[in-house]
Amino acid sequence: MFEKRRPGAVLFDRDGTLIRDVPYNGDPGRVEPMPGALEALARLRRAEVPVAVVTNQSGVAKGLLSPDDMDQVNAKVEELLGPFDAWAICVHDDGDGCTCRKPAPGLVIRAAAVLDVSPRDCVVVGDIGRDMEAARAAGARGILVPTRQTLREEIQQAAEVADDLTDVVDRVLSDTGGPVPAVSAPWARAMGWSRW
């Protein structure tokens, strides 16, 4: 079981967690925040908890959207929800055999490295089983926020399930313990999106 303490960072899945899931979206005009996302992120930022995005974007590998389309959507996410301390993006497809595509732990490990924290000190927030499996594989705490697309088995198998993003932040910020580690990687923002 995870020790109750403030996390080094909170890593969010993008589609279905921070923004409404529009499959293979390359249109920034279709970006719509999930209920409570802006407020949840604002609370974490005020508490000086680093926030990052860890997202599978196989539409790039499939040729359904270009890297530029994806970058424009990500820029719109930041315009609507504020800046993130790191982005870790897998542009591969299931058959590519990469180590980054969730449920593999690579994105969680990469985001933690950019933020200069241990994956074990991270909380991964997502809406499907792949997000929770990636958290488990990286040694991070996973919190599932189910949507209509979340399978019943995924909910049953999740170690922790929250009602919504407000509930996630309530849980994370109520955890006791030492101070939140400072982000010692100011170059992370200048690097742009971290693609594998």
PDB file of C-alpha atoms in Angstrom:
ATOM      1  CA  MET A   1       0.000   0.000   0.000  1.00  0.00           C
ATOM      2  CA  PHE A   2       1.196   3.534  -0.694  1.00  0.00           C
ATOM      3  CA  GLU A   3       2.352   5.652   2.204  1.00  0.00           C
ATOM      4  CA  LYS A   4       0.120   8.679   2.712  1.00  0.00           C
ATOM      5  CA  ARG A   5       2.210  11.709   1.803  1.00  0.00           C
ATOM      6  CA  ARG A   6       2.181  14.573  -0.637  1.00  0.00           C
ATOM      7  CA  PRO A   7       3.306  13.482  -4.111  1.00  0.00           C
ATOM      8  CA  GLY A   8       6.357  14.721  -5.951  1.00  0.00           C
ATOM      9  CA  ALA A   9       4.127  15.237  -9.018  1.00  0.00           C
ATOM     10  CA  VAL A  10       0.700  14.417 -10.412  1.00  0.00           C
ATOM     11  CA  LEU A  11       0.749  12.986 -13.940  1.00  0.00           C
ATOM     12  CA  PHE A  12      -2.488  13.200 -15.895  1.00  0.00           C
ATOM     13  CA  ASP A  13      -3.680  11.245 -18.889  1.00  0.00           C
ATOM     14  CA  ARG A  14      -4.943  13.725 -21.500  1.00  0.00           C
ATOM     15  CA  ASP A  15      -7.967  12.334 -23.367  1.00  0.00           C
ATOM     16  CA  GLY A  16     -10.898  11.389 -21.177  1.00  0.00           C
ATOM     17  CA  THR A  17      -9.158  12.736 -18.079  1.00  0.00           C
ATOM     18  CA  LEU A  18      -8.169  16.383 -18.664  1.00  0.00           C
ATOM     19  CA  ILE A  19     -10.138  16.937 -21.876  1.00  0.00           C
ATOM     20  CA  ARG A  20     -13.102  15.194 -23.472  1.00  0.00           C
ATOM     21  CA  ASP A  21     -12.039  12.210 -25.539  1.00  0.00           C
ATOM     22  CA  VAL A  22     -12.311  12.962 -29.259  1.00  0.00           C
ATOM     23  CA  PRO A  23     -10.617   9.993 -30.971  1.00  0.00           C
ATOM     24  CA  TYR A  24      -7.517  10.998 -32.963  1.00  0.00           C
ATOM     25  CA  ASN A  25      -8.295  14.682 -32.594  1.00  0.00           C
ATOM     26  CA  GLY A  26      -6.074  17.012 -34.604  1.00  0.00           C
ATOM     27  CA  ASP A  27      -8.404  20.033 -34.332  1.00  0.00           C
ATOM     28  CA  PRO A  28      -7.713  22.457 -31.455  1.00  0.00           C
ATOM     29  CA  GLY A  29     -11.252  23.794 -31.854  1.00  0.00           C
ATOM     30  CA  ARG A  30     -12.610  20.498 -30.559  1.00  0.00           C
ATOM     31  CA  VAL A  31     -10.652  20.620 -27.282  1.00  0.00           C
ATOM     32  CA  GLU A  32     -13.035  20.789 -24.319  1.00  0.00           C
ATOM     33  CA  PRO A  33     -11.846  20.486 -20.706  1.00  0.00           C
ATOM     34  CA  MET A  34     -13.392  17.808 -18.514  1.00  0.00           C
ATOM     35  CA  PRO A  35     -15.555  19.109 -15.660  1.00  0.00           C
ATOM     36  CA  GLY A  36     -13.423  20.315 -12.774  1.00  0.00           C
ATOM     37  CA  ALA A  37     -10.115  20.047 -14.657  1.00  0.00           C
ATOM     38  CA  LEU A  38      -9.190  23.734 -14.490  1.00  0.00           C
ATOM     39  CA  GLU A  39     -10.026  24.005 -10.794  1.00  0.00           C
ATOM     40  CA  ALA A  40      -8.206  20.764  -9.924  1.00  0.00           C
ATOM     41  CA  LEU A  41      -5.048  21.870 -11.711  1.00  0.00           C
ATOM     42  CA  ALA A  42      -5.232  25.328 -10.127  1.00  0.00           C
ATOM     43  CA  ARG A  43      -5.375  23.772  -6.653  1.00  0.00           C
ATOM     44  CA  LEU A  44      -2.337  21.586  -7.344  1.00  0.00           C
ATOM     45  CA  ARG A  45      -0.378  24.526  -8.746  1.00  0.00           C
ATOM     46  CA  ARG A  46      -1.247  26.681  -5.722  1.00  0.00           C
ATOM     47  CA  ALA A  47       0.023  23.848  -3.519  1.00  0.00           C
ATOM     48  CA  GLU A  48       3.224  23.810  -5.623  1.00  0.00           C
ATOM     49  CA  VAL A  49       2.694  20.224  -6.748  1.00  0.00           C
ATOM     50  CA  PRO A  50       4.173  19.785 -10.260  1.00  0.00           C
ATOM     51  CA  VAL A  51       1.665  18.652 -12.885  1.00  0.00           C
ATOM     52  CA  ALA A  52       2.418  16.811 -16.117  1.00  0.00           C
ATOM     53  CA  VAL A  53       0.659  15.043 -18.984  1.00  0.00           C
ATOM     54  CA  VAL A  54       1.390  11.431 -19.981  1.00  0.00           C
ATOM     55  CA  THR A  55      -0.514  10.533 -23.144  1.00  0.00           C
ATOM     56  CA  ASN A  56      -0.688   7.897 -25.871  1.00  0.00           C
ATOM     57  CA  GLN A  57      -1.211   9.498 -29.295  1.00  0.00           C
ATOM     58  CA  SER A  58      -1.175   6.582 -31.731  1.00  0.00           C
ATOM     59  CA  GLY A  59      -3.032   8.684 -34.314  1.00  0.00           C
ATOM     60  CA  VAL A  60       0.390  10.009 -35.336  1.00  0.00           C
ATOM     61  CA  ALA A  61       1.714   6.490 -36.052  1.00  0.00           C
ATOM     62  CA  LYS A  62      -1.532   5.631 -37.843  1.00  0.00           C
ATOM     63  CA  GLY A  63      -1.217   8.739 -40.043  1.00  0.00           C
ATOM     64  CA  LEU A  64      -4.570  10.093 -38.814  1.00  0.00           C
ATOM     65  CA  LEU A  65      -2.996  13.316 -37.569  1.00  0.00           C
ATOM     66  CA  SER A  66       0.382  14.962 -37.992  1.00  0.00           C
ATOM     67  CA  PRO A  67       2.824  15.808 -35.208  1.00  0.00           C
ATOM     68  CA  ASP A  68       1.984  19.464 -35.876  1.00  0.00           C
ATOM     69  CA  ASP A  69      -1.755  18.762 -35.459  1.00  0.00           C
ATOM     70  CA  MET A  70      -0.992  17.073 -32.147  1.00  0.00           C
ATOM     71  CA  ASP A  71       1.191  19.983 -31.017  1.00  0.00           C
ATOM     72  CA  GLN A  72      -1.611  22.441 -31.826  1.00  0.00           C
ATOM     73  CA  VAL A  73      -4.083  20.406 -29.763  1.00  0.00           C
ATOM     74  CA  ASN A  74      -1.600  20.272 -26.873  1.00  0.00           C
ATOM     75  CA  ALA A  75      -1.070  24.029 -27.115  1.00  0.00           C
ATOM     76  CA  LYS A  76      -4.852  24.496 -26.886  1.00  0.00           C
ATOM     77  CA  VAL A  77      -4.935  22.263 -23.812  1.00  0.00           C
ATOM     78  CA  GLU A  78      -2.367  24.549 -22.164  1.00  0.00           C
ATOM     79  CA  GLU A  79      -4.246  27.659 -23.308  1.00  0.00           C
ATOM     80  CA  LEU A  80      -7.410  26.372 -21.608  1.00  0.00           C
ATOM     81  CA  LEU A  81      -5.908  24.617 -18.572  1.00  0.00           C
ATOM     82  CA  GLY A  82      -2.638  26.444 -17.970  1.00  0.00           C
ATOM     83  CA  PRO A  83       0.982  25.353 -18.428  1.00  0.00           C
ATOM     84  CA  PHE A  84       2.188  21.892 -17.455  1.00  0.00           C
ATOM     85  CA  ASP A  85       5.602  21.240 -15.988  1.00  0.00           C
ATOM     86  CA  ALA A  86       6.221  18.365 -18.417  1.00  0.00           C
ATOM     87  CA  TRP A  87       4.635  16.475 -21.294  1.00  0.00           C
ATOM     88  CA  ALA A  88       5.479  12.861 -22.122  1.00  0.00           C
ATOM     89  CA  ILE A  89       3.868  11.651 -25.337  1.00  0.00           C
ATOM     90  CA  CYS A  90       3.966   8.272 -27.057  1.00  0.00           C
ATOM     91  CA  VAL A  91       3.283   8.592 -30.790  1.00  0.00           C
ATOM     92  CA  HIS A  92       3.629   4.833 -31.424  1.00  0.00           C
ATOM     93  CA  ASP A  93       0.952   2.255 -32.190  1.00  0.00           C
ATOM     94  CA  ASP A  94       0.322  -0.989 -30.277  1.00  0.00           C
ATOM     95  CA  GLY A  95       2.337  -3.065 -32.744  1.00  0.00           C
ATOM     96  CA  ASP A  96       5.462  -0.889 -32.569  1.00  0.00           C
ATOM     97  CA  GLY A  97       6.838  -2.643 -29.494  1.00  0.00           C
ATOM     98  CA  CYS A  98       7.884   0.550 -27.714  1.00  0.00           C
ATOM     99  CA  THR A  99       8.435   0.852 -23.963  1.00  0.00           C
ATOM    100  CA  CYS A 100       6.563   4.141 -23.661  1.00  0.00           C
ATOM    101  CA  ARG A 101       3.021   3.365 -24.815  1.00  0.00           C
ATOM    102  CA  LYS A 102       0.754   2.835 -21.828  1.00  0.00           C
ATOM    103  CA  PRO A 103       0.311   0.264 -20.250  1.00  0.00           C
ATOM    104  CA  ALA A 104       4.141   0.222 -20.426  1.00  0.00           C
ATOM    105  CA  PRO A 105       5.739   2.460 -17.783  1.00  0.00           C
ATOM    106  CA  GLY A 106       7.932   4.569 -20.089  1.00  0.00           C
ATOM    107  CA  LEU A 107       5.847   7.750 -20.111  1.00  0.00           C
ATOM    108  CA  VAL A 108       5.557   7.796 -16.330  1.00  0.00           C
ATOM    109  CA  ILE A 109       9.295   7.202 -15.953  1.00  0.00           C
ATOM    110  CA  ARG A 110      10.095   9.908 -18.531  1.00  0.00           C
ATOM    111  CA  ALA A 111       7.832  12.525 -16.938  1.00  0.00           C
ATOM    112  CA  ALA A 112       9.254  11.769 -13.491  1.00  0.00           C
ATOM    113  CA  ALA A 113      12.801  12.108 -14.854  1.00  0.00           C
ATOM    114  CA  VAL A 114      12.049  15.478 -16.465  1.00  0.00           C
ATOM    115  CA  LEU A 115      10.542  16.657 -13.172  1.00  0.00           C
ATOM    116  CA  ASP A 116      13.505  15.228 -11.225  1.00  0.00           C
ATOM    117  CA  VAL A 117      11.305  13.090  -8.952  1.00  0.00           C
ATOM    118  CA  SER A 118      11.059   9.353  -8.441  1.00  0.00           C
ATOM    119  CA  PRO A 119       8.174   7.563 -10.213  1.00  0.00           C
ATOM    120  CA  ARG A 120       7.348   6.158  -6.761  1.00  0.00           C
ATOM    121  CA  ASP A 121       6.602   9.731  -5.634  1.00  0.00           C
ATOM    122  CA  CYS A 122       4.163  10.334  -8.498  1.00  0.00           C
ATOM    123  CA  VAL A 123       0.403   9.954  -8.757  1.00  0.00           C
ATOM    124  CA  VAL A 124      -0.928   8.920 -12.172  1.00  0.00           C
ATOM    125  CA  VAL A 125      -4.515   9.976 -12.911  1.00  0.00           C
ATOM    126  CA  GLY A 126      -6.390   8.397 -15.798  1.00  0.00           C
ATOM    127  CA  ASP A 127      -9.706   7.070 -17.033  1.00  0.00           C
ATOM    128  CA  ILE A 128      -8.812   3.579 -18.287  1.00  0.00           C
ATOM    129  CA  GLY A 129      -6.979   0.462 -17.200  1.00  0.00           C
ATOM    130  CA  ARG A 130      -3.918   1.221 -19.346  1.00  0.00           C
ATOM    131  CA  ASP A 131      -3.260   4.310 -17.225  1.00  0.00           C
ATOM    132  CA  MET A 132      -3.440   2.296 -14.009  1.00  0.00           C
ATOM    133  CA  GLU A 133      -1.245  -0.482 -15.419  1.00  0.00           C
ATOM    134  CA  ALA A 134       1.398   2.068 -16.448  1.00  0.00           C
ATOM    135  CA  ALA A 135       1.335   3.553 -12.936  1.00  0.00           C
ATOM    136  CA  ARG A 136       1.696   0.114 -11.348  1.00  0.00           C
ATOM    137  CA  ALA A 137       4.531  -0.874 -13.706  1.00  0.00           C
ATOM    138  CA  ALA A 138       6.423   2.330 -12.837  1.00  0.00           C
ATOM    139  CA  GLY A 139       5.841   1.949  -9.099  1.00  0.00           C
ATOM    140  CA  ALA A 140       3.586   5.035  -8.986  1.00  0.00           C
ATOM    141  CA  ARG A 141       0.228   5.469  -7.272  1.00  0.00           C
ATOM    142  CA  GLY A 142      -2.650   5.258  -9.735  1.00  0.00           C
ATOM    143  CA  ILE A 143      -6.056   6.893  -9.310  1.00  0.00           C
ATOM    144  CA  LEU A 144      -8.774   5.958 -11.795  1.00  0.00           C
ATOM    145  CA  VAL A 145     -11.475   8.512 -12.651  1.00  0.00           C
ATOM    146  CA  PRO A 146     -14.052   6.459 -14.576  1.00  0.00           C
ATOM    147  CA  THR A 147     -16.036   7.779 -17.523  1.00  0.00           C
ATOM    148  CA  ARG A 148     -18.699   6.092 -19.644  1.00  0.00           C
ATOM    149  CA  GLN A 149     -15.882   4.530 -21.691  1.00  0.00           C
ATOM    150  CA  THR A 150     -14.220   2.930 -18.651  1.00  0.00           C
ATOM    151  CA  LEU A 151     -14.817  -0.819 -18.552  1.00  0.00           C
ATOM    152  CA  ARG A 152     -16.327  -2.365 -15.420  1.00  0.00           C
ATOM    153  CA  GLU A 153     -13.328  -4.701 -15.110  1.00  0.00           C
ATOM    154  CA  GLU A 154     -10.982  -1.702 -15.187  1.00  0.00           C
ATOM    155  CA  ILE A 155     -12.847  -0.151 -12.253  1.00  0.00           C
ATOM    156  CA  GLN A 156     -12.802  -3.424 -10.317  1.00  0.00           C
ATOM    157  CA  GLN A 157      -9.071  -3.899 -10.905  1.00  0.00           C
ATOM    158  CA  ALA A 158      -8.048  -0.329  -9.996  1.00  0.00           C
ATOM    159  CA  ALA A 159      -6.290   0.063  -6.645  1.00  0.00           C
ATOM    160  CA  GLU A 160      -7.950   3.458  -6.137  1.00  0.00           C
ATOM    161  CA  VAL A 161     -11.041   4.978  -7.774  1.00  0.00           C
ATOM    162  CA  ALA A 162     -12.105   8.633  -7.470  1.00  0.00           C
ATOM    163  CA  ASP A 163     -15.451  10.193  -8.310  1.00  0.00           C
ATOM    164  CA  ASP A 164     -13.933  13.056 -10.311  1.00  0.00           C
ATOM    165  CA  LEU A 165     -10.888  15.321 -10.530  1.00  0.00           C
ATOM    166  CA  THR A 166     -11.990  17.293  -7.469  1.00  0.00           C
ATOM    167  CA  ASP A 167     -11.990  14.049  -5.487  1.00  0.00           C
ATOM    168  CA  VAL A 168      -8.505  13.232  -6.831  1.00  0.00           C
ATOM    169  CA  VAL A 169      -7.090  16.546  -5.628  1.00  0.00           C
ATOM    170  CA  ASP A 170      -8.864  16.241  -2.276  1.00  0.00           C
ATOM    171  CA  ARG A 171      -7.147  12.866  -1.790  1.00  0.00           C
ATOM    172  CA  VAL A 172      -3.736  14.060  -2.978  1.00  0.00           C
ATOM    173  CA  LEU A 173      -3.648  17.275  -0.971  1.00  0.00           C
ATOM    174  CA  SER A 174      -5.014  15.680   2.202  1.00  0.00           C
ATOM    175  CA  ASP A 175      -2.132  13.209   2.261  1.00  0.00           C
ATOM    176  CA  THR A 176       0.283  14.098   5.019  1.00  0.00           C
ATOM    177  CA  GLY A 177       4.025  14.079   5.026  1.00  0.00           C
ATOM    178  CA  GLY A 178       7.040  16.125   4.169  1.00  0.00           C
ATOM    179  CA  PRO A 179       7.350  19.031   1.771  1.00  0.00           C
ATOM    180  CA  VAL A 180       6.815  18.596  -1.930  1.00  0.00           C
ATOM    181  CA  PRO A 181      10.153  18.255  -3.743  1.00  0.00           C
ATOM    182  CA  ALA A 182      11.086  21.291  -5.804  1.00  0.00           C
ATOM    183  CA  VAL A 183      11.279  20.905  -9.571  1.00  0.00           C
ATOM    184  CA  SER A 184      14.976  21.275 -10.322  1.00  0.00           C
ATOM    185  CA  ALA A 185      14.675  20.971 -14.085  1.00  0.00           C
ATOM    186  CA  PRO A 186      13.817  24.477 -15.367  1.00  0.00           C
ATOM    187  CA  TRP A 187      14.910  23.362 -18.848  1.00  0.00           C
ATOM    188  CA  ALA A 188      11.891  21.042 -19.049  1.00  0.00           C
ATOM    189  CA  ARG A 189       9.563  23.817 -20.266  1.00  0.00           C
ATOM    190  CA  ALA A 190      12.020  24.863 -22.971  1.00  0.00           C
ATOM    191  CA  MET A 191      12.186  21.350 -24.380  1.00  0.00           C
ATOM    192  CA  GLY A 192       8.626  21.407 -25.692  1.00  0.00           C
ATOM    193  CA  TRP A 193       6.701  18.165 -25.918  1.00  0.00           C
ATOM    194  CA  SER A 194       8.789  15.128 -25.059  1.00  0.00           C
ATOM    195  CA  ARG A 195       8.013  12.567 -27.777  1.00  0.00           C
ATOM    196  CA  TRP A 196       9.322   9.034 -27.888  1.00  0.00           C
TER     197      TRP A 196
END
